[in-house]
PDB file of C-alpha atoms and ligand atoms in Angstrom:
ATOM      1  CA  UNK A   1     -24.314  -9.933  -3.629  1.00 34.00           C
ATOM      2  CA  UNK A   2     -22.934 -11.806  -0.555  1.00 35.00           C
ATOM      3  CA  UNK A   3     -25.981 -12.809   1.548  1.00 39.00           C
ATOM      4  CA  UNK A   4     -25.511 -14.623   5.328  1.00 40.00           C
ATOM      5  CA  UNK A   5     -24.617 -17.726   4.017  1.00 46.00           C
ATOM      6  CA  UNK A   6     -21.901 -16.051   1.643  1.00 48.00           C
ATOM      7  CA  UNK A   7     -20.501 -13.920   4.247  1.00 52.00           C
ATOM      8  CA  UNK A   8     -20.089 -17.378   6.243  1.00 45.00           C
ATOM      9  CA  UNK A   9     -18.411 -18.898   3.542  1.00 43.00           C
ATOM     10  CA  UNK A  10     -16.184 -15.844   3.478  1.00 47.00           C
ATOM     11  CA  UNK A  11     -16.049 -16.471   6.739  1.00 48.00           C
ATOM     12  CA  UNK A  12     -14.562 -19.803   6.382  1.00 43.00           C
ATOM     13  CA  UNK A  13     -12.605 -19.340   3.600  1.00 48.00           C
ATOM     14  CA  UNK A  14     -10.866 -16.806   5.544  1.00 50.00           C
ATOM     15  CA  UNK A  15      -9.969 -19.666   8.278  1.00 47.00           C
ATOM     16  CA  UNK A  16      -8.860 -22.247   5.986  1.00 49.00           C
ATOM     17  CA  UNK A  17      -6.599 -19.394   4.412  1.00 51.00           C
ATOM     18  CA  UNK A  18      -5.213 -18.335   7.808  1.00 62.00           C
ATOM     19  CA  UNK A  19      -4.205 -21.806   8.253  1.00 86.00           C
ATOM     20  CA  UNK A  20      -3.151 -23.270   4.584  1.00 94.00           C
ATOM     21  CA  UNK A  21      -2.145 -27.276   5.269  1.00 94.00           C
ATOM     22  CA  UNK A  22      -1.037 -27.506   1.389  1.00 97.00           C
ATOM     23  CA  UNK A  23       2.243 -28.304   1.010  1.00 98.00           C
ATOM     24  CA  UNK A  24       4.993 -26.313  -1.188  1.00 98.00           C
ATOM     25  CA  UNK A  25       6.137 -28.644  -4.366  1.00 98.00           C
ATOM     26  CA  UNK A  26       9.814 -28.009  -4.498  1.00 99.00           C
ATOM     27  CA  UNK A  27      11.715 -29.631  -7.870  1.00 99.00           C
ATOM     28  CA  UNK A  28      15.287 -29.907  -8.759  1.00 98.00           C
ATOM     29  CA  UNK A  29      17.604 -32.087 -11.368  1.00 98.00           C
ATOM     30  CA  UNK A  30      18.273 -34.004  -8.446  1.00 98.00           C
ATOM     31  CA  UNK A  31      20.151 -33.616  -5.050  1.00 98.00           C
ATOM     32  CA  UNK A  32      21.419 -29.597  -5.659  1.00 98.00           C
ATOM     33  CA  UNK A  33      17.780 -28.157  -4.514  1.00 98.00           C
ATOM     34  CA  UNK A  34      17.905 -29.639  -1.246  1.00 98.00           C
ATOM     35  CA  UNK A  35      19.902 -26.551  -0.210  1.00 97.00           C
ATOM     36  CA  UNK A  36      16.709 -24.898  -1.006  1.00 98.00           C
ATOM     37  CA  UNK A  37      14.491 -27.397   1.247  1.00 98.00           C
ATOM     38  CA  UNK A  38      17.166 -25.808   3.831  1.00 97.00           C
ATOM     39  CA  UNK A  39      16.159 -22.489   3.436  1.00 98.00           C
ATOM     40  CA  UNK A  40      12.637 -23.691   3.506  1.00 98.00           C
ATOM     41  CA  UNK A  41      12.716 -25.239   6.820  1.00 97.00           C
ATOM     42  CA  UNK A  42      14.519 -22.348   8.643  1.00 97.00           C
ATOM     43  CA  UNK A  43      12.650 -19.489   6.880  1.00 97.00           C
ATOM     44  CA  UNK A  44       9.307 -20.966   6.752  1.00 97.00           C
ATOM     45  CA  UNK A  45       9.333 -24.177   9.442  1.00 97.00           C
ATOM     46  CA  UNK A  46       5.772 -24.981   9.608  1.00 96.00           C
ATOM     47  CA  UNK A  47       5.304 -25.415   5.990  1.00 97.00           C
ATOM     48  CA  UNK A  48       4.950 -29.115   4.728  1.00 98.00           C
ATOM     49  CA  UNK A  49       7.495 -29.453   1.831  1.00 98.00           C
ATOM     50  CA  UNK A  50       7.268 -32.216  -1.562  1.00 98.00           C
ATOM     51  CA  UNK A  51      10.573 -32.619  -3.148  1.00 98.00           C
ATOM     52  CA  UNK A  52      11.462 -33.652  -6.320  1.00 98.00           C
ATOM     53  CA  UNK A  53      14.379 -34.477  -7.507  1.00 98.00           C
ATOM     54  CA  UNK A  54      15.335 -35.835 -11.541  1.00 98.00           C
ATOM     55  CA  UNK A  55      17.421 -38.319 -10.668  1.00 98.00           C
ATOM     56  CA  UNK A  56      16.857 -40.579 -13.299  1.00 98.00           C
ATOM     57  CA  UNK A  57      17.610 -37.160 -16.263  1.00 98.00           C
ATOM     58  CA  UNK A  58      20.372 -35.179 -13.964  1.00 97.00           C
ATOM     59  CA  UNK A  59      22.354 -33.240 -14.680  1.00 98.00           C
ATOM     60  CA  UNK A  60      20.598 -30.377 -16.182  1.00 98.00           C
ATOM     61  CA  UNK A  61      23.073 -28.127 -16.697  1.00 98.00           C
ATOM     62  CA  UNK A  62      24.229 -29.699 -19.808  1.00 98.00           C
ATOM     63  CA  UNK A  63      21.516 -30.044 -21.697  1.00 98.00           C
ATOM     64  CA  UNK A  64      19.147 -28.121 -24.297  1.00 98.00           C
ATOM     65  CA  UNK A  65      16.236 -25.783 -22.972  1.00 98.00           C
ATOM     66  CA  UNK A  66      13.806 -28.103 -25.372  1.00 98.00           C
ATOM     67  CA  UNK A  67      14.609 -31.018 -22.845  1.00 98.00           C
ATOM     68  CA  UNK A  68      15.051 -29.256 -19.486  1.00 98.00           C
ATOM     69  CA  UNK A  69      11.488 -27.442 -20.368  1.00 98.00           C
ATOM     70  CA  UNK A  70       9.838 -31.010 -20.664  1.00 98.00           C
ATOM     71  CA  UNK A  71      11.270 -32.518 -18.272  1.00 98.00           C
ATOM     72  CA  UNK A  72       9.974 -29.730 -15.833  1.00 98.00           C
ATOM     73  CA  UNK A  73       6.695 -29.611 -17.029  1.00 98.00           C
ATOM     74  CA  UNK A  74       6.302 -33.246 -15.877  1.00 98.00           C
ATOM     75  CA  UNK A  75       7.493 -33.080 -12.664  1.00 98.00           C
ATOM     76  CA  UNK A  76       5.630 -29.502 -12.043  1.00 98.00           C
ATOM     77  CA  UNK A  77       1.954 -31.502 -13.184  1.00 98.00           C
ATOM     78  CA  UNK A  78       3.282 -34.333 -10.961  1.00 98.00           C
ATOM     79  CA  UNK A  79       3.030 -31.823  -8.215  1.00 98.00           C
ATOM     80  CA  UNK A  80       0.134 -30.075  -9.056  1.00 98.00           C
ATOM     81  CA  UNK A  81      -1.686 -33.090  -8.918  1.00 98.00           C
ATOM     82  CA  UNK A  82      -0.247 -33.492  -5.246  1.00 98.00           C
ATOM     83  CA  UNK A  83      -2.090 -30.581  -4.226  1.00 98.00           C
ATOM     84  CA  UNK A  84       0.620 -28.237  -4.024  1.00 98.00           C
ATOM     85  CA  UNK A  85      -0.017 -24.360  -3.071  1.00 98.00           C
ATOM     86  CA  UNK A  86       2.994 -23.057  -4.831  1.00 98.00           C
ATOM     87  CA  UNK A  87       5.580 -24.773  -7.035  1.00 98.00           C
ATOM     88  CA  UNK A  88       9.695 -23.751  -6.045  1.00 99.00           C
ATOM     89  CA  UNK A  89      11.985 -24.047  -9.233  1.00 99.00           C
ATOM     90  CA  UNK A  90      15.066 -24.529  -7.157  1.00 98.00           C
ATOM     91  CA  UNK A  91      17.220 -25.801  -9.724  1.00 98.00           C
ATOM     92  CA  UNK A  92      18.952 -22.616 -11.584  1.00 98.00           C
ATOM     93  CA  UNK A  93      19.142 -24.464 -14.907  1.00 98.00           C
ATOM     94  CA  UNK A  94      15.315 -25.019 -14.691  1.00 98.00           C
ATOM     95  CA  UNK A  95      14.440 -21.733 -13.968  1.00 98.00           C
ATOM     96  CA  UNK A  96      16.719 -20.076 -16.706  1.00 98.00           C
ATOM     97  CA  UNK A  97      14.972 -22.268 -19.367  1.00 98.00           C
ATOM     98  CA  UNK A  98      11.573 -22.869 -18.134  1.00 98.00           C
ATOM     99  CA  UNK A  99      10.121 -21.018 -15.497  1.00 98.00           C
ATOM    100  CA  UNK A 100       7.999 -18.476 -18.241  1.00 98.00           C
ATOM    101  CA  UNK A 101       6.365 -21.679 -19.825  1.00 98.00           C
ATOM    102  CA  UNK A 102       5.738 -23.102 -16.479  1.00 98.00           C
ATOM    103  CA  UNK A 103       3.729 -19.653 -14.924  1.00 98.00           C
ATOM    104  CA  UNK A 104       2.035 -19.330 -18.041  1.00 98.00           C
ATOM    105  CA  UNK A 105       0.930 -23.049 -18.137  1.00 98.00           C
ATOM    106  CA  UNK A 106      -0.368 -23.058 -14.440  1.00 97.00           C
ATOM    107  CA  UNK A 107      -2.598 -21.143 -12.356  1.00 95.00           C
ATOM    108  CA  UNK A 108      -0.263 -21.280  -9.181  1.00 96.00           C
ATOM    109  CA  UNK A 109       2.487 -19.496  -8.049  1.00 98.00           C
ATOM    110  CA  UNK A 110       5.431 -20.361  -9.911  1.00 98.00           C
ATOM    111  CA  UNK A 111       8.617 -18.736  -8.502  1.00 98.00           C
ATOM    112  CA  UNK A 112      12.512 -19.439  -9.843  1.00 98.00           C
ATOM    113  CA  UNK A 113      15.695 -18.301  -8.882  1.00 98.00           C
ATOM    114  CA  UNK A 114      16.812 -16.259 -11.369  1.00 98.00           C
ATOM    115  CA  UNK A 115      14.418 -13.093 -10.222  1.00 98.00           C
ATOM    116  CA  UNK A 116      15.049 -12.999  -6.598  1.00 98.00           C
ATOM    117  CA  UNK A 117      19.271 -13.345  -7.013  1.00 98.00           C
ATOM    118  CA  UNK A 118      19.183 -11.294  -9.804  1.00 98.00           C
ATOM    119  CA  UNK A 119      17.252  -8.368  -7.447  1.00 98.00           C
ATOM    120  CA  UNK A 120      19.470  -9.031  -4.604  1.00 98.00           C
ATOM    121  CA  UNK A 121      22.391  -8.022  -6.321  1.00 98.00           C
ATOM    122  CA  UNK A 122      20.979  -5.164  -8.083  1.00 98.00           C
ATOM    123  CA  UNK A 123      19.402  -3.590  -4.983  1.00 98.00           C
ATOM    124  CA  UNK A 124      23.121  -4.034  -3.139  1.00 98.00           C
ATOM    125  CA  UNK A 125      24.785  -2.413  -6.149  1.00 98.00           C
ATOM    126  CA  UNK A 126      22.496  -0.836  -8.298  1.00 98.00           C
ATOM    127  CA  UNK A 127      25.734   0.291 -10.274  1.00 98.00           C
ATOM    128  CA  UNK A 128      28.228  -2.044  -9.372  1.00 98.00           C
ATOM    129  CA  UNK A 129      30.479  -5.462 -10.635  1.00 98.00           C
ATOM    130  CA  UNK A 130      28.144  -8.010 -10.974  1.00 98.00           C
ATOM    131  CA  UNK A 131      29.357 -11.357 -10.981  1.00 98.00           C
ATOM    132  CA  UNK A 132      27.725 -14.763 -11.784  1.00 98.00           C
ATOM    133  CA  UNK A 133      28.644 -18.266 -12.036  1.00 98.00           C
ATOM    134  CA  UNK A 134      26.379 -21.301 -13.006  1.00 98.00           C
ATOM    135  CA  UNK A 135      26.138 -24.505 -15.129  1.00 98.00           C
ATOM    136  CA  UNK A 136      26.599 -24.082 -18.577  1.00 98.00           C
ATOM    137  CA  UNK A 137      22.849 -23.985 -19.345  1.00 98.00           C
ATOM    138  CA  UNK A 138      22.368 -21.306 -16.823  1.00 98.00           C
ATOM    139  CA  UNK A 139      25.083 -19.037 -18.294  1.00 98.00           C
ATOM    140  CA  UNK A 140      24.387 -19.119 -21.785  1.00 98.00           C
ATOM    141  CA  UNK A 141      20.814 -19.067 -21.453  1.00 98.00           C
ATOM    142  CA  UNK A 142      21.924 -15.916 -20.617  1.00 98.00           C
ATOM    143  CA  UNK A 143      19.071 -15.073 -17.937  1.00 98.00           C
ATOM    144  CA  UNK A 144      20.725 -13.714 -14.874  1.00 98.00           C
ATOM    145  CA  UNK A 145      22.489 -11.155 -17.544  1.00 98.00           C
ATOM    146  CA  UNK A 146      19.017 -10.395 -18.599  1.00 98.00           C
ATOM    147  CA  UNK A 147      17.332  -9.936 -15.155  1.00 98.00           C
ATOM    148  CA  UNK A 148      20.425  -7.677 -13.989  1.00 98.00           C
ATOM    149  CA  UNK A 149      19.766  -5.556 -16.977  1.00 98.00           C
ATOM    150  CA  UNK A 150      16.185  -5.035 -16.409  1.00 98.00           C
ATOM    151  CA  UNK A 151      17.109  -4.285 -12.165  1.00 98.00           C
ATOM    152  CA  UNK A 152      21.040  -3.474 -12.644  1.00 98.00           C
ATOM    153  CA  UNK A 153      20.603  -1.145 -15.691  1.00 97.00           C
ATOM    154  CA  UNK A 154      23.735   0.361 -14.129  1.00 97.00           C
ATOM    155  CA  UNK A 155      25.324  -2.847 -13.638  1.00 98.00           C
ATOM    156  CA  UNK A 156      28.502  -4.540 -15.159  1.00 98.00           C
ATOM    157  CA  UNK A 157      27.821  -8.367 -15.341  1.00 98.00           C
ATOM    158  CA  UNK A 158      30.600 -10.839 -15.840  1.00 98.00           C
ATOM    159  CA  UNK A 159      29.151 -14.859 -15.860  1.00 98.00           C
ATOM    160  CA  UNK A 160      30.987 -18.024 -15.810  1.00 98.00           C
ATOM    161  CA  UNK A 161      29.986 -21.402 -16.222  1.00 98.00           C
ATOM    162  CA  UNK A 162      31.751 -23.707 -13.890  1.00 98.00           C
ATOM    163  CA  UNK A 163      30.277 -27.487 -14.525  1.00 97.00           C
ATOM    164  CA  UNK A 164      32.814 -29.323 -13.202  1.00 98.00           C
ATOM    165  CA  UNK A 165      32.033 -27.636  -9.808  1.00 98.00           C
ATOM    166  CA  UNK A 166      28.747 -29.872  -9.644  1.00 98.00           C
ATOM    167  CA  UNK A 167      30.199 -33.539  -9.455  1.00 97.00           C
ATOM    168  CA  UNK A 168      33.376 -32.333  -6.389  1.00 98.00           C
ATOM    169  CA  UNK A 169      30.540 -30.722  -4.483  1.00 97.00           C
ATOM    170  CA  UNK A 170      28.395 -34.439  -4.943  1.00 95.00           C
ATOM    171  CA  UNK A 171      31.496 -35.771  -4.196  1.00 93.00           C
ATOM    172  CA  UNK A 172      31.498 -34.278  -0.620  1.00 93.00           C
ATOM    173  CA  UNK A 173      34.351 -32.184  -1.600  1.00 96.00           C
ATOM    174  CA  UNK A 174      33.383 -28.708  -0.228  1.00 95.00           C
ATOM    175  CA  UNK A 175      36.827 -27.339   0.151  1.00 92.00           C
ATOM    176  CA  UNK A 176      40.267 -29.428  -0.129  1.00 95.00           C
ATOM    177  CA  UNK A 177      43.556 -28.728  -2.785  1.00 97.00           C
ATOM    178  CA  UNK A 178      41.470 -30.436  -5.788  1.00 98.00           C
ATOM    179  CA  UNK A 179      38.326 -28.220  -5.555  1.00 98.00           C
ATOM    180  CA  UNK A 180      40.355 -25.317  -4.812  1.00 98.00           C
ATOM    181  CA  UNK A 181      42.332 -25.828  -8.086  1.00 98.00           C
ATOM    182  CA  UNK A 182      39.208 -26.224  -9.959  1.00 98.00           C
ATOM    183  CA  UNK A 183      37.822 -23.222  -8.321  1.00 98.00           C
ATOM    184  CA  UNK A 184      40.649 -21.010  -8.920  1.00 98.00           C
ATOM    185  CA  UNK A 185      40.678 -21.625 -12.553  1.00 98.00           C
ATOM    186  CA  UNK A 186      37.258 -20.516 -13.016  1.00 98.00           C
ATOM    187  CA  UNK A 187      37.167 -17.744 -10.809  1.00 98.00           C
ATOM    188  CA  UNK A 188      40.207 -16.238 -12.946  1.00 98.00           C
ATOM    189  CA  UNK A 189      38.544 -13.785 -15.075  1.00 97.00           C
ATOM    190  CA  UNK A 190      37.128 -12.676 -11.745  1.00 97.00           C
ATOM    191  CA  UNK A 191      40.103 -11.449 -10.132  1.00 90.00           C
ATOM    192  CA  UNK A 192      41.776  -8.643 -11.434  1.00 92.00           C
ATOM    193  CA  UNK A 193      38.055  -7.313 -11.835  1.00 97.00           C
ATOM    194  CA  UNK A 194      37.128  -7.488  -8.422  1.00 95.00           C
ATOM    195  CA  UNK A 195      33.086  -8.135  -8.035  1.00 98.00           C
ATOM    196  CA  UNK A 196      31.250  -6.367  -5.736  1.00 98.00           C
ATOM    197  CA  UNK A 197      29.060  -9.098  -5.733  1.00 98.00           C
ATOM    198  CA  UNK A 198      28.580 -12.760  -6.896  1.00 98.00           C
ATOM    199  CA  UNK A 199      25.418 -14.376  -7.553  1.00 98.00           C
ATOM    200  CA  UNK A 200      26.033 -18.258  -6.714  1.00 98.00           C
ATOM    201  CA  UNK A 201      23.716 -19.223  -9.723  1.00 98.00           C
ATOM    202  CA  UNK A 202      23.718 -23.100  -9.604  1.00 98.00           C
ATOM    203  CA  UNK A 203      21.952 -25.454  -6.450  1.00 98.00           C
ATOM    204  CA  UNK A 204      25.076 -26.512  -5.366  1.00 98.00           C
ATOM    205  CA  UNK A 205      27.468 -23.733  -4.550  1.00 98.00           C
ATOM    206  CA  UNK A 206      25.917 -22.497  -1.501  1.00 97.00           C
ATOM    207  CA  UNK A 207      28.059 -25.359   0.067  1.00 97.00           C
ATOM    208  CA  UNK A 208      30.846 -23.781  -1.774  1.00 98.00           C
ATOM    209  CA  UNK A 209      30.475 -20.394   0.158  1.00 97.00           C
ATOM    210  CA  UNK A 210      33.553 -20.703   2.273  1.00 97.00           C
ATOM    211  CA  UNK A 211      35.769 -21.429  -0.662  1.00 97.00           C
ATOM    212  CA  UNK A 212      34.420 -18.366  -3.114  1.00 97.00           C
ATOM    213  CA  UNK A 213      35.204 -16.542  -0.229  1.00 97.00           C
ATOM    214  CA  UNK A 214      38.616 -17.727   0.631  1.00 97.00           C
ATOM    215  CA  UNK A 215      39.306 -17.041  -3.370  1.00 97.00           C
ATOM    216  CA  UNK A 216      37.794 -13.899  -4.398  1.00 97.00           C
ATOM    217  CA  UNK A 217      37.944 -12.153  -0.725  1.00 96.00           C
ATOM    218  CA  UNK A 218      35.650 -11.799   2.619  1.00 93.00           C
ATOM    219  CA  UNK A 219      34.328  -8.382   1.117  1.00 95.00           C
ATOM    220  CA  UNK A 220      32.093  -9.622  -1.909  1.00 98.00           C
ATOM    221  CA  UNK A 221      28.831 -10.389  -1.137  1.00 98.00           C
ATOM    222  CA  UNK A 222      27.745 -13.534  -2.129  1.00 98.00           C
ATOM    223  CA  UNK A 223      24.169 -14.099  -3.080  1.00 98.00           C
ATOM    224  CA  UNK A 224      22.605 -17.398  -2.678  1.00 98.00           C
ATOM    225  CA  UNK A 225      19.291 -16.751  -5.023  1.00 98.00           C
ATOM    226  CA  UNK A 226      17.614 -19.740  -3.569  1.00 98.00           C
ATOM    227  CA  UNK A 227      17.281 -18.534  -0.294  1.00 98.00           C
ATOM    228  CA  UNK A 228      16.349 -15.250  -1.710  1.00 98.00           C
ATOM    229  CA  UNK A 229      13.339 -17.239  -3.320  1.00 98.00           C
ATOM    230  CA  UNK A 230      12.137 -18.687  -0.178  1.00 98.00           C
ATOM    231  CA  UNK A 231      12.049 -14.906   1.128  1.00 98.00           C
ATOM    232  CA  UNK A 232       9.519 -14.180  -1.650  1.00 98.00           C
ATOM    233  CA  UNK A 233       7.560 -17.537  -1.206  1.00 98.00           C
ATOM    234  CA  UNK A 234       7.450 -16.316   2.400  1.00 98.00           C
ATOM    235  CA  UNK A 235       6.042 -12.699   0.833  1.00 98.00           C
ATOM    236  CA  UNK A 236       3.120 -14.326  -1.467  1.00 97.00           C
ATOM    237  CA  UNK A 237       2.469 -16.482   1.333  1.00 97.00           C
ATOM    238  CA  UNK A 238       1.651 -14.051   4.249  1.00 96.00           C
ATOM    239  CA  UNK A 239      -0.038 -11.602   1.319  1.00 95.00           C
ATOM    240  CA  UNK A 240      -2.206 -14.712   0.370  1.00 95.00           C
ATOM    241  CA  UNK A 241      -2.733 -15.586   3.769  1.00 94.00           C
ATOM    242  CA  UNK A 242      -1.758 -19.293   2.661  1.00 95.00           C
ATOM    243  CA  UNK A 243       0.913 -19.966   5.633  1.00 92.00           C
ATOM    244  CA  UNK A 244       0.257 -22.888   7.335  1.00 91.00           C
ATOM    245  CA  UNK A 245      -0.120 -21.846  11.017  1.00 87.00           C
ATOM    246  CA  UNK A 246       0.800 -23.586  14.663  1.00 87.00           C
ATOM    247  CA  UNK A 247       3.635 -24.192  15.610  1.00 85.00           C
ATOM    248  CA  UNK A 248       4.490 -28.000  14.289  1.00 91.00           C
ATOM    249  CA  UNK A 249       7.180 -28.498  12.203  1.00 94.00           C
ATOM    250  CA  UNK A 250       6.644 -29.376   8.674  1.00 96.00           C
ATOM    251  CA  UNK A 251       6.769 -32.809   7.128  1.00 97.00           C
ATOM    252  CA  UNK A 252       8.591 -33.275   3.913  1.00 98.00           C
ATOM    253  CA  UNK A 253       8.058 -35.881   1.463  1.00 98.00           C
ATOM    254  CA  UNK A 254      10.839 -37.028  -1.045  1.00 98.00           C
ATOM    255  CA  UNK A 255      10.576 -38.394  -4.337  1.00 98.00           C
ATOM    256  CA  UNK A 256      12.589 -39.170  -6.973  1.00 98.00           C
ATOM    257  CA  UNK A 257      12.764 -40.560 -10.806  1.00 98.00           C
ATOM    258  CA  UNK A 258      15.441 -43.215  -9.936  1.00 98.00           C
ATOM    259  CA  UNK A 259      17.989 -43.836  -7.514  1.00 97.00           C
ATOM    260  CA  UNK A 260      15.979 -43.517  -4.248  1.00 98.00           C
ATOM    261  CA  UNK A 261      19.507 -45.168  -2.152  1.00 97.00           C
ATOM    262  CA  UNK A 262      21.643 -42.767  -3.648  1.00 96.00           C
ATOM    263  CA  UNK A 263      19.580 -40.001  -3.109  1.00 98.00           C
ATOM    264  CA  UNK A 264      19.198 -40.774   0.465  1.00 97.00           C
ATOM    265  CA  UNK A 265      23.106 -40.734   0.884  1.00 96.00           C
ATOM    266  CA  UNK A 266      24.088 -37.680  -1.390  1.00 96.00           C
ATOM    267  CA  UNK A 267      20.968 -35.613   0.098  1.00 97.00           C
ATOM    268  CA  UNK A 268      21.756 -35.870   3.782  1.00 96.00           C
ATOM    269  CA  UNK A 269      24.767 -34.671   3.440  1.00 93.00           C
ATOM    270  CA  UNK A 270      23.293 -31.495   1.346  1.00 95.00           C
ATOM    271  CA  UNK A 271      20.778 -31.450   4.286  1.00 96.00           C
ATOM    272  CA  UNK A 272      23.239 -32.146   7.696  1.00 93.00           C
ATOM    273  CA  UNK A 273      20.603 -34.607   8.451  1.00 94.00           C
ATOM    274  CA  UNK A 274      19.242 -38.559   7.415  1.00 96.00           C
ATOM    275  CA  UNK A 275      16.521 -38.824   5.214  1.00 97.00           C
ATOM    276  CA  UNK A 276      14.232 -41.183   5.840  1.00 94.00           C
ATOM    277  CA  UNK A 277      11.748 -42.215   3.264  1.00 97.00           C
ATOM    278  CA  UNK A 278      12.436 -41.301  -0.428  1.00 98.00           C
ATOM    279  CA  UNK A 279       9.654 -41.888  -2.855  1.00 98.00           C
ATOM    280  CA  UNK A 280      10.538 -43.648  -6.491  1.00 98.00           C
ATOM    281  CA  UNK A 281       8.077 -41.868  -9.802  1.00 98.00           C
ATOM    282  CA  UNK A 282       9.172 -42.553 -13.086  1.00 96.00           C
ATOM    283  CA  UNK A 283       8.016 -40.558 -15.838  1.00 91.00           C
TER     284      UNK A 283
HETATM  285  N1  DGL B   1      20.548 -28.056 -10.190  1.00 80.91           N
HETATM  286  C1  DGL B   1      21.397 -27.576 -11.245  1.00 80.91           C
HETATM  287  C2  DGL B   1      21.366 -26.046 -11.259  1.00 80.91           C
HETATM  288  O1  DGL B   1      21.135 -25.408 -10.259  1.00 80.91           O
HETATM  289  C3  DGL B   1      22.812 -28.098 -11.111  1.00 80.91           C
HETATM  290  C4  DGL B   1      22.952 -29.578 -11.371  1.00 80.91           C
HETATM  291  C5  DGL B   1      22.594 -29.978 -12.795  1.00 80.91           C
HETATM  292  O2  DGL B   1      23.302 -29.568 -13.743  1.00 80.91           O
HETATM  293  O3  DGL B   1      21.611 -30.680 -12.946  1.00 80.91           O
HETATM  294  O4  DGL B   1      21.559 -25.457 -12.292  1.00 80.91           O
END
């Protein structure tokens, strides 16, 4: 029975929902899930934003789920115990391993990447060439196959792993005659097959966009799951009523499990901007 003072606290709960100051705890291997921080700041600019990124244990791609599952179970307590509303998986590796032991383990939202590319691309072509490229992990994890069987029943799914993709994009090499060359040999079994769409399953080929195009054609749609998760957080957000409100920017906070310089330089360019502060936590 809600009396007068519970229908006040209603009342007030309702306020302090309408206007939710927590930030959004955002984790990656490293710099990769800064394309993701992107997303956040043009689809949901008002939100305050803690990033993590694994430095010190990058990359992820290559190793077991055992180890990636730890390691993100660390950083996602780290970030509950910031006071996070929601925790972002934006690394792809991460969220093919880990994300089901992460929602089970906490009481927030949990969302990954996997899901919302994998949905993208079925709703597009609910019967079409489906293909997907990602870190090693990500591939043979097999999870993107999975979640475009469950949405895609229809679907024919081809999936690459293209690693060495990871360390010319860190590099700074977005397009040029070396990444091209690396690029072309992976995207092989891709071309006489002709994908209706590609799901760009790994942090860090967003910024290869231009080039998958160039390769494979202007007419396949490329799906960048990350943003596609942002669109959702934005969805559980309104429904929850947990958005901040006004119309101030966001602040985000960096941290990182080693390297705080070389974060700084790697992740501005990922973010077309300086960063200013970066945050050192070792596990
Ligand atoms: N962030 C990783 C991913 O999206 C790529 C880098 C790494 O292997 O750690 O899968």
């Amino acid at each position: 029975m809600v009396g007068t003072g519970g229908a006040k606290l209603l009342r007030i709960q309702k306020m302090n929902r309408s206007s939710d100051r927590r930030p959004i705890g955002v984790f990656d291997s490293g710099v990769g899930g800064l394309t993701v921080v992107r997303a956040l700041w043009r689809i949901l600019p008002g939100q305050d934003i803690i990033y993590f990124g694994d430095m010190a244990r990058l990359p992820y791609g290559s190793k077991s789920g055992e180890a990636v599952t730890r390691f993100s179970l660390e950083i996602a307590n780290f970030l509950r115990r910031r006071g996070v509303k929601m925790i972002l998986v934006a690394c792809n590796t991460a969220s093919a391993y880990a994300l089901g032991t992460l929602q089970r383990r906490f009481r927030l939202p949990v969302l990954g990447v996997i899901g919302p590319g994998a949905k993208a691309a079925a709703q597009a072509y609910p019967r079409g060439r489906i293909g997907v490229v990602g870190t090693s992990g990500t591939v043979h994890s097999r999870s993107f196959q999975k979640a475009l069987r469950r949405y895609a029943s229809g679907s024919k799914v081809r999936a690459v792993a293209c690693p060495l993709l990871v360390p010319l994009v860190e590099e700074g090499w977005w397009r040029g005659p070396v990444t091209e060359t690396v690029a072309r040999g992976y995207l092989q079994p891709f071309r006489g097959w002709r994908p209706d769409a590609l799901i760009l399953g790994c942090t860090h080929y967003p910024l290869l966009r231009g080039l998958f195009g160039k390769i494979l054609g202007r007419r396949v749609f490329l799906i960048d799951p990350g943003e596609r998760m942002v669109q959702r957080a934005r969805e559980i957000l309104k429904g929850a009523g947990w958005k901040r409100a006004g119309r101030r920017r966001g602040r985000t906070q960096f941290y990182v499990s080693d390297n705080p310089e070389q974060f700084r330089r790697l992740g501005g360019r990922f973010l077309g901007k300086k960063i200013g502060k970066v945050y050192l936590k070792r596990f």
